[in-house]
PDB file of C-alpha atoms and ligand atoms in Angstrom:
ATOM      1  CA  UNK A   1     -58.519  36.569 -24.837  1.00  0.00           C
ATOM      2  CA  UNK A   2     -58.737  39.457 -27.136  1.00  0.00           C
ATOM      3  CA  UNK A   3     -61.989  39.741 -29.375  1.00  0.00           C
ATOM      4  CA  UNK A   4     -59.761  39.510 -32.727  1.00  0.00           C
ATOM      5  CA  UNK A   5     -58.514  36.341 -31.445  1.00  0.00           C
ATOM      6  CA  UNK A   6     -62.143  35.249 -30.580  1.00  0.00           C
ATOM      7  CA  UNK A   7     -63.343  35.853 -33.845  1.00  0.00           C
ATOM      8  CA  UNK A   8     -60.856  34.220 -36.088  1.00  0.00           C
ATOM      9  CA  UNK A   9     -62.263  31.269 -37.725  1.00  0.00           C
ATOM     10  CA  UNK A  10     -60.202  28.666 -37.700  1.00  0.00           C
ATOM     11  CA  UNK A  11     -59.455  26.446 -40.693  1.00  0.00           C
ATOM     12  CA  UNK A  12     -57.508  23.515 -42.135  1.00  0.00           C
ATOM     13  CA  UNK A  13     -54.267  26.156 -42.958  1.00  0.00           C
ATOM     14  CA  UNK A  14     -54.645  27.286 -39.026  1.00  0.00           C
ATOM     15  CA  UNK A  15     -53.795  23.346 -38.021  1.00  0.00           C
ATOM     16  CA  UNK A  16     -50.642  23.960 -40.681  1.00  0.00           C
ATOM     17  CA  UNK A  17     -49.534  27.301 -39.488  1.00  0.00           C
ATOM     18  CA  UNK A  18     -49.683  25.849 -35.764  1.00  0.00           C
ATOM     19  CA  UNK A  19     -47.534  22.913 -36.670  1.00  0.00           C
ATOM     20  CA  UNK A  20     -44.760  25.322 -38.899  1.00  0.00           C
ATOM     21  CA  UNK A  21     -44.775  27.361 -35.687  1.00  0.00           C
ATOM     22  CA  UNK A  22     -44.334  24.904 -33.248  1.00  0.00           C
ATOM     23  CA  UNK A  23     -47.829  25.653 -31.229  1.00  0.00           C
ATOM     24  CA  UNK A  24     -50.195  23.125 -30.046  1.00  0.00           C
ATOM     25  CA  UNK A  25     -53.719  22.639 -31.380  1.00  0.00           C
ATOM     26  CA  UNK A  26     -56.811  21.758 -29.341  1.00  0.00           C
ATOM     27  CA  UNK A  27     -59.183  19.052 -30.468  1.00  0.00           C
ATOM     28  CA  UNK A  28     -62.433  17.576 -28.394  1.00  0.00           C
ATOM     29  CA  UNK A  29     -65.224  15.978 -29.681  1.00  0.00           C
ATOM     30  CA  UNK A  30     -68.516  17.238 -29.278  1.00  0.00           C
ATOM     31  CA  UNK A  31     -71.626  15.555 -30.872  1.00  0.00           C
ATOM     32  CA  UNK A  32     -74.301  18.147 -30.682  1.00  0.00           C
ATOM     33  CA  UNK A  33     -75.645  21.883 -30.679  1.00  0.00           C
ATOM     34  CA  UNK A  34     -75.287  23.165 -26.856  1.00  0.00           C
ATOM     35  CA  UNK A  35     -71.739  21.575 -26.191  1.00  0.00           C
ATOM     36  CA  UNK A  36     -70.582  22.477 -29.357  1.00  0.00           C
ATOM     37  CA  UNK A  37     -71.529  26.185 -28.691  1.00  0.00           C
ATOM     38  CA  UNK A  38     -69.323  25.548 -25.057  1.00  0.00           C
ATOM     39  CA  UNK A  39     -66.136  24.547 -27.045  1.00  0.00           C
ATOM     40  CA  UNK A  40     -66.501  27.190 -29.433  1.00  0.00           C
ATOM     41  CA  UNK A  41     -66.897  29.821 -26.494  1.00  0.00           C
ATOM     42  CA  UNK A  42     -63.809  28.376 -24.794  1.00  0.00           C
ATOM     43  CA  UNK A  43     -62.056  28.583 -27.835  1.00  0.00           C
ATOM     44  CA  UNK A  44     -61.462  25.097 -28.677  1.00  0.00           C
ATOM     45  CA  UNK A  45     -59.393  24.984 -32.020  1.00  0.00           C
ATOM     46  CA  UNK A  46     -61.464  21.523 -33.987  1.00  0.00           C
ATOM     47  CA  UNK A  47     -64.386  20.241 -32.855  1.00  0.00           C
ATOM     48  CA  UNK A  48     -64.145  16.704 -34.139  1.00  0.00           C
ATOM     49  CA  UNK A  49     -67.882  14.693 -34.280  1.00  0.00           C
ATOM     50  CA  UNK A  50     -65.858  11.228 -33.618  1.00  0.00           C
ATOM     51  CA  UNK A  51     -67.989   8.159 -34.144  1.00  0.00           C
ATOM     52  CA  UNK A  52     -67.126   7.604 -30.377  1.00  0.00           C
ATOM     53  CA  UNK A  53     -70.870   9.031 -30.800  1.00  0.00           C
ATOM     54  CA  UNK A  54     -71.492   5.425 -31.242  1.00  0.00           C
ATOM     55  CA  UNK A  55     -70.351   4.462 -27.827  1.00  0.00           C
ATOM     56  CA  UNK A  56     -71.095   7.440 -26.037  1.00  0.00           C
ATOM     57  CA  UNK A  57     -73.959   8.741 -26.976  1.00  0.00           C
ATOM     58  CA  UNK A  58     -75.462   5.680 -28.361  1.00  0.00           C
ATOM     59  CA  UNK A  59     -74.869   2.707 -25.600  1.00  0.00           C
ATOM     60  CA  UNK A  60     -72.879   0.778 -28.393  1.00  0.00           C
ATOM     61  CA  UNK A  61     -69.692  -1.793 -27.362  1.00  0.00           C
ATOM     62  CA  UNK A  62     -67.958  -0.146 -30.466  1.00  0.00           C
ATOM     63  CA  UNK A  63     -67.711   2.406 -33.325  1.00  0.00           C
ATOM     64  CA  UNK A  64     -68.973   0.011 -35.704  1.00  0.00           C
ATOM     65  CA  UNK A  65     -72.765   0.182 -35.854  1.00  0.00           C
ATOM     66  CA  UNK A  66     -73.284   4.458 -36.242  1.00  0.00           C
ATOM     67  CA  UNK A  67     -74.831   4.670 -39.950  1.00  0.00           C
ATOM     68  CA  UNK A  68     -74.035   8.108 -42.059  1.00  0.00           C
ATOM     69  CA  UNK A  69     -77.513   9.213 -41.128  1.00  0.00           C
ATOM     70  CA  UNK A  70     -76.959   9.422 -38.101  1.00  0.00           C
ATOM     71  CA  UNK A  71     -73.373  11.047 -38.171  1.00  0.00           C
ATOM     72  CA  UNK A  72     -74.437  13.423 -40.772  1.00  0.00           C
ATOM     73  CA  UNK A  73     -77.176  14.867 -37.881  1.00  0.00           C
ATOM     74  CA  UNK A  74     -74.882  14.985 -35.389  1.00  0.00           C
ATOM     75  CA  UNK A  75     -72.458  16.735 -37.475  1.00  0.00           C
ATOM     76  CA  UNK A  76     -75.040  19.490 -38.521  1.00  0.00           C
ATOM     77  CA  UNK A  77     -76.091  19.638 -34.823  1.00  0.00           C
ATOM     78  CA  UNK A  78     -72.916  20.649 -33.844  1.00  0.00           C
ATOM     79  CA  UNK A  79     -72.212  23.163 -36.909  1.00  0.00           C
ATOM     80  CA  UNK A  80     -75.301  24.883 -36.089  1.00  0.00           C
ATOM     81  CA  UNK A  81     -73.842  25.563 -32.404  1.00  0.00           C
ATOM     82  CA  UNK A  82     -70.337  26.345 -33.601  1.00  0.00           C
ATOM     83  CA  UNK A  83     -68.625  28.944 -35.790  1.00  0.00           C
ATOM     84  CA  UNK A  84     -65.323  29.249 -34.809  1.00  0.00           C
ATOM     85  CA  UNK A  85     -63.750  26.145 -34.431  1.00  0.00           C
ATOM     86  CA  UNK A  86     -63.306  23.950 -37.332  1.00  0.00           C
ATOM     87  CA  UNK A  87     -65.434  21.505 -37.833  1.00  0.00           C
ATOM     88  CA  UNK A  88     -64.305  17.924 -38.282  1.00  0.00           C
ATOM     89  CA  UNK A  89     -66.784  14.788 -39.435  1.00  0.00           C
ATOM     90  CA  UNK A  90     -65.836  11.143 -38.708  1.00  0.00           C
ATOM     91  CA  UNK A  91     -66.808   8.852 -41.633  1.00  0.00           C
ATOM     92  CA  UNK A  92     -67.992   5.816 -40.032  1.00  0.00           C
ATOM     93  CA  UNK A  93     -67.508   2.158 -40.396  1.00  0.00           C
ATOM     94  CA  UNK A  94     -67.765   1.059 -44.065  1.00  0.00           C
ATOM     95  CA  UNK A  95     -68.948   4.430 -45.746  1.00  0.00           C
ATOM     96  CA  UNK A  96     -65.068   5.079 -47.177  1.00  0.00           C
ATOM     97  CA  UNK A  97     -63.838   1.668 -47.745  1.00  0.00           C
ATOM     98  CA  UNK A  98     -65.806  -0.552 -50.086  1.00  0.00           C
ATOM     99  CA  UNK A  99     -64.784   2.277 -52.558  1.00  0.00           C
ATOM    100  CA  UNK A 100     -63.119   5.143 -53.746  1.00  0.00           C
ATOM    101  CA  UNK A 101     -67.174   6.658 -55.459  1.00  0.00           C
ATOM    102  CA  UNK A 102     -68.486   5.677 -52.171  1.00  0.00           C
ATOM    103  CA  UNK A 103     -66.254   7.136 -49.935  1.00  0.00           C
ATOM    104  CA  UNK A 104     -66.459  10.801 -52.168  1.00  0.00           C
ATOM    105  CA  UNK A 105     -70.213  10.810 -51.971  1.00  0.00           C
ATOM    106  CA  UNK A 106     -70.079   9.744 -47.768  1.00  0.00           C
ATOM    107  CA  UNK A 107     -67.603  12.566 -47.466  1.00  0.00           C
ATOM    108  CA  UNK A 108     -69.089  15.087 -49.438  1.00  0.00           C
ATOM    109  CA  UNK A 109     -72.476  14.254 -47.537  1.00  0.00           C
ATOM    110  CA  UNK A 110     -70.759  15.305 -44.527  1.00  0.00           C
ATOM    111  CA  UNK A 111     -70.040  19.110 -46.292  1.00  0.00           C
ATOM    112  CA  UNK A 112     -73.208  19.448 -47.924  1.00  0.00           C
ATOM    113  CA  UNK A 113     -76.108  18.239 -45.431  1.00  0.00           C
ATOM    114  CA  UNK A 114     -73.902  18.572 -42.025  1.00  0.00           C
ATOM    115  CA  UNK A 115     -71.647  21.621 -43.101  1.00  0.00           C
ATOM    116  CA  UNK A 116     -68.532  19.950 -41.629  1.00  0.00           C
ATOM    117  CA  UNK A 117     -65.620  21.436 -43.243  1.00  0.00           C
ATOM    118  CA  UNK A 118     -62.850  18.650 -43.141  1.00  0.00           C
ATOM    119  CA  UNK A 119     -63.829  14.513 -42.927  1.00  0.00           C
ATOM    120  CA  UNK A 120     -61.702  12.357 -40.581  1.00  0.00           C
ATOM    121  CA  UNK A 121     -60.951   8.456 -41.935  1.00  0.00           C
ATOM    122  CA  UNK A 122     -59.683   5.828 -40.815  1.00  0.00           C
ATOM    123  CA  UNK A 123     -56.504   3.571 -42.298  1.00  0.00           C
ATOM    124  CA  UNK A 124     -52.937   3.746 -43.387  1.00  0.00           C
ATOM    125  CA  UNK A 125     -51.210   3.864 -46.527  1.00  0.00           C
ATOM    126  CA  UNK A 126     -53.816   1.150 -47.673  1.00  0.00           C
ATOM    127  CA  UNK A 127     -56.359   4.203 -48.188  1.00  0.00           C
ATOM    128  CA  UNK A 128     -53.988   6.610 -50.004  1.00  0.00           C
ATOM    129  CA  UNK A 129     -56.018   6.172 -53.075  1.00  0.00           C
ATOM    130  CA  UNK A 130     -59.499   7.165 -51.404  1.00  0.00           C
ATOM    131  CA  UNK A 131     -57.677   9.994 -49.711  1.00  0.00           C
ATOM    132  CA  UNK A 132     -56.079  11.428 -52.417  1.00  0.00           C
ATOM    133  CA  UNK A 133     -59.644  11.298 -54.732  1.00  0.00           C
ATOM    134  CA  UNK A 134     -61.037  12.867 -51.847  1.00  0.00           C
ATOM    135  CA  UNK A 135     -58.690  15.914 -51.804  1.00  0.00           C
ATOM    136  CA  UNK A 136     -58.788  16.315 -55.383  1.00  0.00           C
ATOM    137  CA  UNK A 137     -62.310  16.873 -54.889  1.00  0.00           C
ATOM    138  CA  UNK A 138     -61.878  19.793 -52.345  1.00  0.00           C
ATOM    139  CA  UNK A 139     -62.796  17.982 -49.158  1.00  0.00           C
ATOM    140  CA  UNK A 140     -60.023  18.077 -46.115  1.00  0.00           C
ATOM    141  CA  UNK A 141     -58.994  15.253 -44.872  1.00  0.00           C
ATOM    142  CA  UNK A 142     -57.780  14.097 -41.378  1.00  0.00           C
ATOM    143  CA  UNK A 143     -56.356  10.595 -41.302  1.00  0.00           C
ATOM    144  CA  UNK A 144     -56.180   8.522 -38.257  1.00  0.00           C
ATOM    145  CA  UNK A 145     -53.969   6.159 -37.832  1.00  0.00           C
ATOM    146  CA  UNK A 146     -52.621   3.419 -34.535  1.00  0.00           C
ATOM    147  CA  UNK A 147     -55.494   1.885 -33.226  1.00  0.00           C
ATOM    148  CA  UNK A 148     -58.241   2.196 -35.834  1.00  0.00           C
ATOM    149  CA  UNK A 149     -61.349   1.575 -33.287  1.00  0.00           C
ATOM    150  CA  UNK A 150     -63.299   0.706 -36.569  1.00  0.00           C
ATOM    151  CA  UNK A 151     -61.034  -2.343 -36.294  1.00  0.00           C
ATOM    152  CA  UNK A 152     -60.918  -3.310 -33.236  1.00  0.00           C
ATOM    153  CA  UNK A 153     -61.721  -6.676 -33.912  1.00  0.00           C
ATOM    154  CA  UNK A 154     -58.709  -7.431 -36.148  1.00  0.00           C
ATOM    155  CA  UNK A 155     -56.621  -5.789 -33.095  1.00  0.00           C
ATOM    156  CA  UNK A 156     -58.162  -8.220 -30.676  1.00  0.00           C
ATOM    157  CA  UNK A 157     -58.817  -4.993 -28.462  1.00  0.00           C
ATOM    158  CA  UNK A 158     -57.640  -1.372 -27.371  1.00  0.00           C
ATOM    159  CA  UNK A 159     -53.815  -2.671 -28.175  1.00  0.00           C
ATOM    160  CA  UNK A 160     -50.903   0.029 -27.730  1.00  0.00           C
ATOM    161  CA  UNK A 161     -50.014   0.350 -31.652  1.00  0.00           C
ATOM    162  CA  UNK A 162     -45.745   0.308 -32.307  1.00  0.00           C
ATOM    163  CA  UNK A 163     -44.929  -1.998 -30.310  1.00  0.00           C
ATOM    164  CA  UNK A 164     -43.136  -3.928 -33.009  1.00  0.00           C
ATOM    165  CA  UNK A 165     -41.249  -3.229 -35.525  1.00  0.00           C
ATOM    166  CA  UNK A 166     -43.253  -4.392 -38.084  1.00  0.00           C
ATOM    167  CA  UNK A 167     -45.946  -2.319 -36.204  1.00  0.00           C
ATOM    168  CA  UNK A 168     -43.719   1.029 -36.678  1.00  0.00           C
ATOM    169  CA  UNK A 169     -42.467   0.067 -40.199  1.00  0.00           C
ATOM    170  CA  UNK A 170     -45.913   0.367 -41.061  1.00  0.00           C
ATOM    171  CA  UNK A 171     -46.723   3.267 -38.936  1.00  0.00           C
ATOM    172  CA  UNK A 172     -44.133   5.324 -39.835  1.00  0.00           C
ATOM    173  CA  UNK A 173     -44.667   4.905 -43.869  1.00  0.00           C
ATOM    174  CA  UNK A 174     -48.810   5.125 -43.280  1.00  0.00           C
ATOM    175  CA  UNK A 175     -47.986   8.944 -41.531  1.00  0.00           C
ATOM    176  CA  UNK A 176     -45.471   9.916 -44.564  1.00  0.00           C
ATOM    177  CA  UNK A 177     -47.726   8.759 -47.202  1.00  0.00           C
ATOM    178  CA  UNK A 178     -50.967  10.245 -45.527  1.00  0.00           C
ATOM    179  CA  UNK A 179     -49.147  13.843 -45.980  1.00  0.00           C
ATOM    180  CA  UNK A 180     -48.157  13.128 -49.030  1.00  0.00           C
ATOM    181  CA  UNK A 181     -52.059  11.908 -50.241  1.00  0.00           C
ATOM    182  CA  UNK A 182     -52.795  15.846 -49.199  1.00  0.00           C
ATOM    183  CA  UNK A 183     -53.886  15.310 -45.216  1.00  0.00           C
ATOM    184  CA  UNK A 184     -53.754  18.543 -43.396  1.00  0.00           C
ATOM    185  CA  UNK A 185     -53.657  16.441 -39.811  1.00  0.00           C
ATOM    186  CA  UNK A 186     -53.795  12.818 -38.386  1.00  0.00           C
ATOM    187  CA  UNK A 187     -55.146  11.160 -34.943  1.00  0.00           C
ATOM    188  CA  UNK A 188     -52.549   9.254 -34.136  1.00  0.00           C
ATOM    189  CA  UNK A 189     -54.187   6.913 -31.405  1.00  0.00           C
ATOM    190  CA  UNK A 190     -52.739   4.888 -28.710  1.00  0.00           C
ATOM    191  CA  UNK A 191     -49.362   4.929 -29.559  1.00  0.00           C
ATOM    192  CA  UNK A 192     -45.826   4.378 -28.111  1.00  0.00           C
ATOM    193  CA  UNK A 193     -44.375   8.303 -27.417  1.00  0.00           C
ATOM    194  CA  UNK A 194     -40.812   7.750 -29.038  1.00  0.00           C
ATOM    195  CA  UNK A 195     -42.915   6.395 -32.079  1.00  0.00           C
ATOM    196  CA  UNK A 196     -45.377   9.271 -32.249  1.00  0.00           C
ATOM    197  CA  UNK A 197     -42.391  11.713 -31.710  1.00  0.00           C
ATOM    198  CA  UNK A 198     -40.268  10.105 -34.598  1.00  0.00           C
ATOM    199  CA  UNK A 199     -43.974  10.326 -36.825  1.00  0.00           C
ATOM    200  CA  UNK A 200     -44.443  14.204 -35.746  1.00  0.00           C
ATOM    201  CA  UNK A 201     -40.952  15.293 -36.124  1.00  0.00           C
ATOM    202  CA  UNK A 202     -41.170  13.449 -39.882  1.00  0.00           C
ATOM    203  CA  UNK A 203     -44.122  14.926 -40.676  1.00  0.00           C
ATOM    204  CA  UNK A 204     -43.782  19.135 -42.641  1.00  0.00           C
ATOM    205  CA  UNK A 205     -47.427  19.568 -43.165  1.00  0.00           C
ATOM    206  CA  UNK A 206     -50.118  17.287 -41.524  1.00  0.00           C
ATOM    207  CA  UNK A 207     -50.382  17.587 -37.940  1.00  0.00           C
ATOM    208  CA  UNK A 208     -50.371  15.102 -35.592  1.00  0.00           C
ATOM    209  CA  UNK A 209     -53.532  15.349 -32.941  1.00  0.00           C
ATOM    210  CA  UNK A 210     -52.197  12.557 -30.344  1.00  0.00           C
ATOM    211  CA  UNK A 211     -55.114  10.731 -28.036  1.00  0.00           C
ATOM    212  CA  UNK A 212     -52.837   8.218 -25.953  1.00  0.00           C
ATOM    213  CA  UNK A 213     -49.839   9.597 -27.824  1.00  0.00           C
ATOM    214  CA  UNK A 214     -47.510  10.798 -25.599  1.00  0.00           C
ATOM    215  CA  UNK A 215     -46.624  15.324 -25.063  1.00  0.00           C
ATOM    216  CA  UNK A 216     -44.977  15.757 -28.781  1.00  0.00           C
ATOM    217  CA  UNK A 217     -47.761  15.157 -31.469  1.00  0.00           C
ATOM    218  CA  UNK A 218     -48.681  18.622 -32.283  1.00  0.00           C
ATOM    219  CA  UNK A 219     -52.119  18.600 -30.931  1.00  0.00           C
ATOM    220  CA  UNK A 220     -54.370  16.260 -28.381  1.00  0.00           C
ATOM    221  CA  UNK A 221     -57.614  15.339 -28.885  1.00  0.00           C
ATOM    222  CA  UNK A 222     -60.154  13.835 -25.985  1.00  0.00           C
ATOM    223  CA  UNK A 223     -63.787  12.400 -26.388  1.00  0.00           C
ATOM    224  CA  UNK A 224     -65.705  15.262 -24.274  1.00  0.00           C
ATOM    225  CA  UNK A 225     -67.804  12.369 -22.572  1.00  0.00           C
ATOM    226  CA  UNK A 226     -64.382  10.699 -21.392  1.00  0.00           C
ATOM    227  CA  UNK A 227     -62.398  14.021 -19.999  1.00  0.00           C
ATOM    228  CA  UNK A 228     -65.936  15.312 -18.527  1.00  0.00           C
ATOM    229  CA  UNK A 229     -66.400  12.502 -16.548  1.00  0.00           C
ATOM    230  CA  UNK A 230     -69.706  11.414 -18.314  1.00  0.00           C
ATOM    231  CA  UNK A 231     -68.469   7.897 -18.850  1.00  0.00           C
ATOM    232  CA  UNK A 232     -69.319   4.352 -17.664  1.00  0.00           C
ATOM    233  CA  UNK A 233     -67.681   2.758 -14.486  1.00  0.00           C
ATOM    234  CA  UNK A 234     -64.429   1.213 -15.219  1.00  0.00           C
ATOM    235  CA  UNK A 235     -63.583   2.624 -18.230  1.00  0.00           C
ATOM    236  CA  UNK A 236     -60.351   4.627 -17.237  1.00  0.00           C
ATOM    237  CA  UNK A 237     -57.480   4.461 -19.814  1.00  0.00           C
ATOM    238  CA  UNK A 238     -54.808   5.574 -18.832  1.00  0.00           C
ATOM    239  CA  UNK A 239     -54.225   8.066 -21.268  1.00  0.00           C
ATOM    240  CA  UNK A 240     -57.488   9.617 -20.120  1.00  0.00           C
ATOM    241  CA  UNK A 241     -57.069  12.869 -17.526  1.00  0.00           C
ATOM    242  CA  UNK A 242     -60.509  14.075 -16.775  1.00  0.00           C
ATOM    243  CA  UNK A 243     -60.737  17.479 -15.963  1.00  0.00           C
ATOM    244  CA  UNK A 244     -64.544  17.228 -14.579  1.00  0.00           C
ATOM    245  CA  UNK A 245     -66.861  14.257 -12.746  1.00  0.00           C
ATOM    246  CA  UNK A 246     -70.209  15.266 -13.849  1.00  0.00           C
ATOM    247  CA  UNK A 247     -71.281  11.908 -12.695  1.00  0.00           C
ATOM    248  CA  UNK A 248     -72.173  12.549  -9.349  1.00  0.00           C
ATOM    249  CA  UNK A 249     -73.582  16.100  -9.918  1.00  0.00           C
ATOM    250  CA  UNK A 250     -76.044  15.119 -12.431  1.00  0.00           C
ATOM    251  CA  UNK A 251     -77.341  11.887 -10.334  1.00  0.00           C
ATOM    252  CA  UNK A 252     -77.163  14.564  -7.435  1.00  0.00           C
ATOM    253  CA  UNK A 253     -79.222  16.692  -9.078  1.00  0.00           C
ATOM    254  CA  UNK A 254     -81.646  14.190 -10.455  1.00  0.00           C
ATOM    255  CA  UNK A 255     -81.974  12.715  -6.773  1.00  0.00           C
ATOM    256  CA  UNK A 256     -83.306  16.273  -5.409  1.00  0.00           C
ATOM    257  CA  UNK A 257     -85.409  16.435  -8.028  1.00  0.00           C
ATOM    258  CA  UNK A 258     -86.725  13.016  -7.189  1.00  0.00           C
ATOM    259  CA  UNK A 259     -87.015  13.831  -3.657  1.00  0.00           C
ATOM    260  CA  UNK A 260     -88.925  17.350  -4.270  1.00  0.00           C
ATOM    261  CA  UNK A 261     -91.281  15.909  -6.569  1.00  0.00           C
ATOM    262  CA  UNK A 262     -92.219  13.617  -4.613  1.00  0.00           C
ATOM    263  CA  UNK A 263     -92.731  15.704  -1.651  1.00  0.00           C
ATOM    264  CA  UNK A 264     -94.659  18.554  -3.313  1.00  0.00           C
ATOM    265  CA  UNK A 265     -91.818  20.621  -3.074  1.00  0.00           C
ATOM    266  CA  UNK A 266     -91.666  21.152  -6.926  1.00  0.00           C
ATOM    267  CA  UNK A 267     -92.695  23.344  -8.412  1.00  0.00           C
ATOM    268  CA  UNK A 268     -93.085  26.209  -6.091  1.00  0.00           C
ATOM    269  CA  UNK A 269     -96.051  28.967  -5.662  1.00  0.00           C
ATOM    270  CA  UNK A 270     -93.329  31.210  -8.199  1.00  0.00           C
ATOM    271  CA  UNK A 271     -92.284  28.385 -10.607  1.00  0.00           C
ATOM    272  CA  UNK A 272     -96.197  27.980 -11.335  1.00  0.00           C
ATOM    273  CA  UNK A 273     -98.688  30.034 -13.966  1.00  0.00           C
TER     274      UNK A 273
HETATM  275  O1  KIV B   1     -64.401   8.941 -32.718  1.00  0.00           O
HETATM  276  C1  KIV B   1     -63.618   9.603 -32.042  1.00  0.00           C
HETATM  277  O2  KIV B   1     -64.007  10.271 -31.077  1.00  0.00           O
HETATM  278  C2  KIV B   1     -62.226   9.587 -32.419  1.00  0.00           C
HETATM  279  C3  KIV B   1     -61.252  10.214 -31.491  1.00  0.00           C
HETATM  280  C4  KIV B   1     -61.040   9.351 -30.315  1.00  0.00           C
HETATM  281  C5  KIV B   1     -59.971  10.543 -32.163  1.00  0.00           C
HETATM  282  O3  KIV B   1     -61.881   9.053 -33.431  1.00  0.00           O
END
């Protein structure tokens, strides 16, 4: 990697340039200082602090319980580790939709007191109002759209999204009116490919970041937990490639550190004062 390349920040008009040039964009989540710094030194174009924190970090069934508080310091956690990628904040479960005042004072929160620099929402071309506001007030929004974890109990579960055709109807005129509201990108999540092609190739300015959206969405995004291998038994979408198992390291590690405890073999003569 060449050092100009390192040290180019990147921003919401990188995510458009990529997409009018045809080259993919990189998306993980991260939800705090250290990892954050890791993404950032491998390059990482968006850190995104999903509300997967909920789950993840958490030891929640869903998305749905994480308060602003607690987003907002894991968003400032991560934007004090990381200064190249952009930084993306998720606005959790009921801080954008009881209303359009709410939703501007959630996501400017997010700028002010966490120093993200875009806000990710969920919804379709029900929150074109809210998204629009929010633009008009400087903030960059990414929409997210398919499976809306947030409502996960109106989808009865982790559903593939397009399915039907009332499904894509729907899908198709959420994605159009999303750019058109001012979104720079949008998760499109769990999705059938041909759909999520037809939505990317649609699309002129807002890029699609696809998590269980087939190859041609313009990006991919994975929950850092998930593709590291940090996650619970059983949970393997298949969508999900993980490119690590920490798992067994880290219980490895913890076991020999067990074992030399309690054998007096920690610490050593040279590990003490
Ligand atoms: O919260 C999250 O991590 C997300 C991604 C899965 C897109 O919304």
């Amino acid at each position: 990697m060449s050092s100009t390349r390192k040290q180019r920040k990147v921003t919401v008009q990188t995510f458009i340039n990529k997409k009018a040039k045809g080259e993919k964009i990189t998306v993980l989540t991260a939800y705090d200082a250290f990892i954050a710094g890791l993404l950032d030194k491998a390059e990482i174009d968006s850190i995104l602090v999903g509300d997967s924190a909920s789950n993840v970090l958490h030891g929640f069934d869903t998305t749905i319980p994480i308060t602003m508080d607690i987003m907002v310091a894991h968003t400032a956690a991560v934007a004090r580790g990381a200064s190249r990628a952009l930084i993306i904040a998720d606005m959790p479960f009921l801080s954008f939709q009881p209303s359009v005042e709410t939703a501007i004072l959630n996501a400017g929160r997010f700028l002010k007191e966490g120093n993200a620099e875009a806000v990710k929402l969920e919804g379709g071309i029900e929150m074109v109002p809210t998204i629009r506001r929010i633009v008009e007030c400087g903030i960059p929004v990414m929409g997210h759209i398919g499976l809306t974890p947030q409502s996960i109990h109106r989808f009865g579960g982790p559903k593939v999204q397009g399915r039907q055709e009332k499904s894509r109807a729907y899908l198709k005129e959420s994605a159009l009116a999303l750019e058109e509201a001012g979104c720079f990108s949008c998760v499109l999540e769990l999705l059938e490919n041909d759909i999520a092609t037809e939505i990317t190739e649609s699309l002129h300015t807002m890029a699609t970041i696809g998590i269980g959206a087939g190859v041609n969405c313009d990006g991919q995004v994975l929950v850092i937990n998930d593709m590291l291998g940090l996650r619970p038994e059983g949970f393997k979408p298949k969508f999900l490639r993980e490119y690590a198992n920490l798992t067994p390291i880290i219980v490895e590690a913890i076991g020999k550190y067990i074992d030399d405890v309690l054998n007096g073999r920690f610490p050593a003569e040279d590990e003490s004062y």
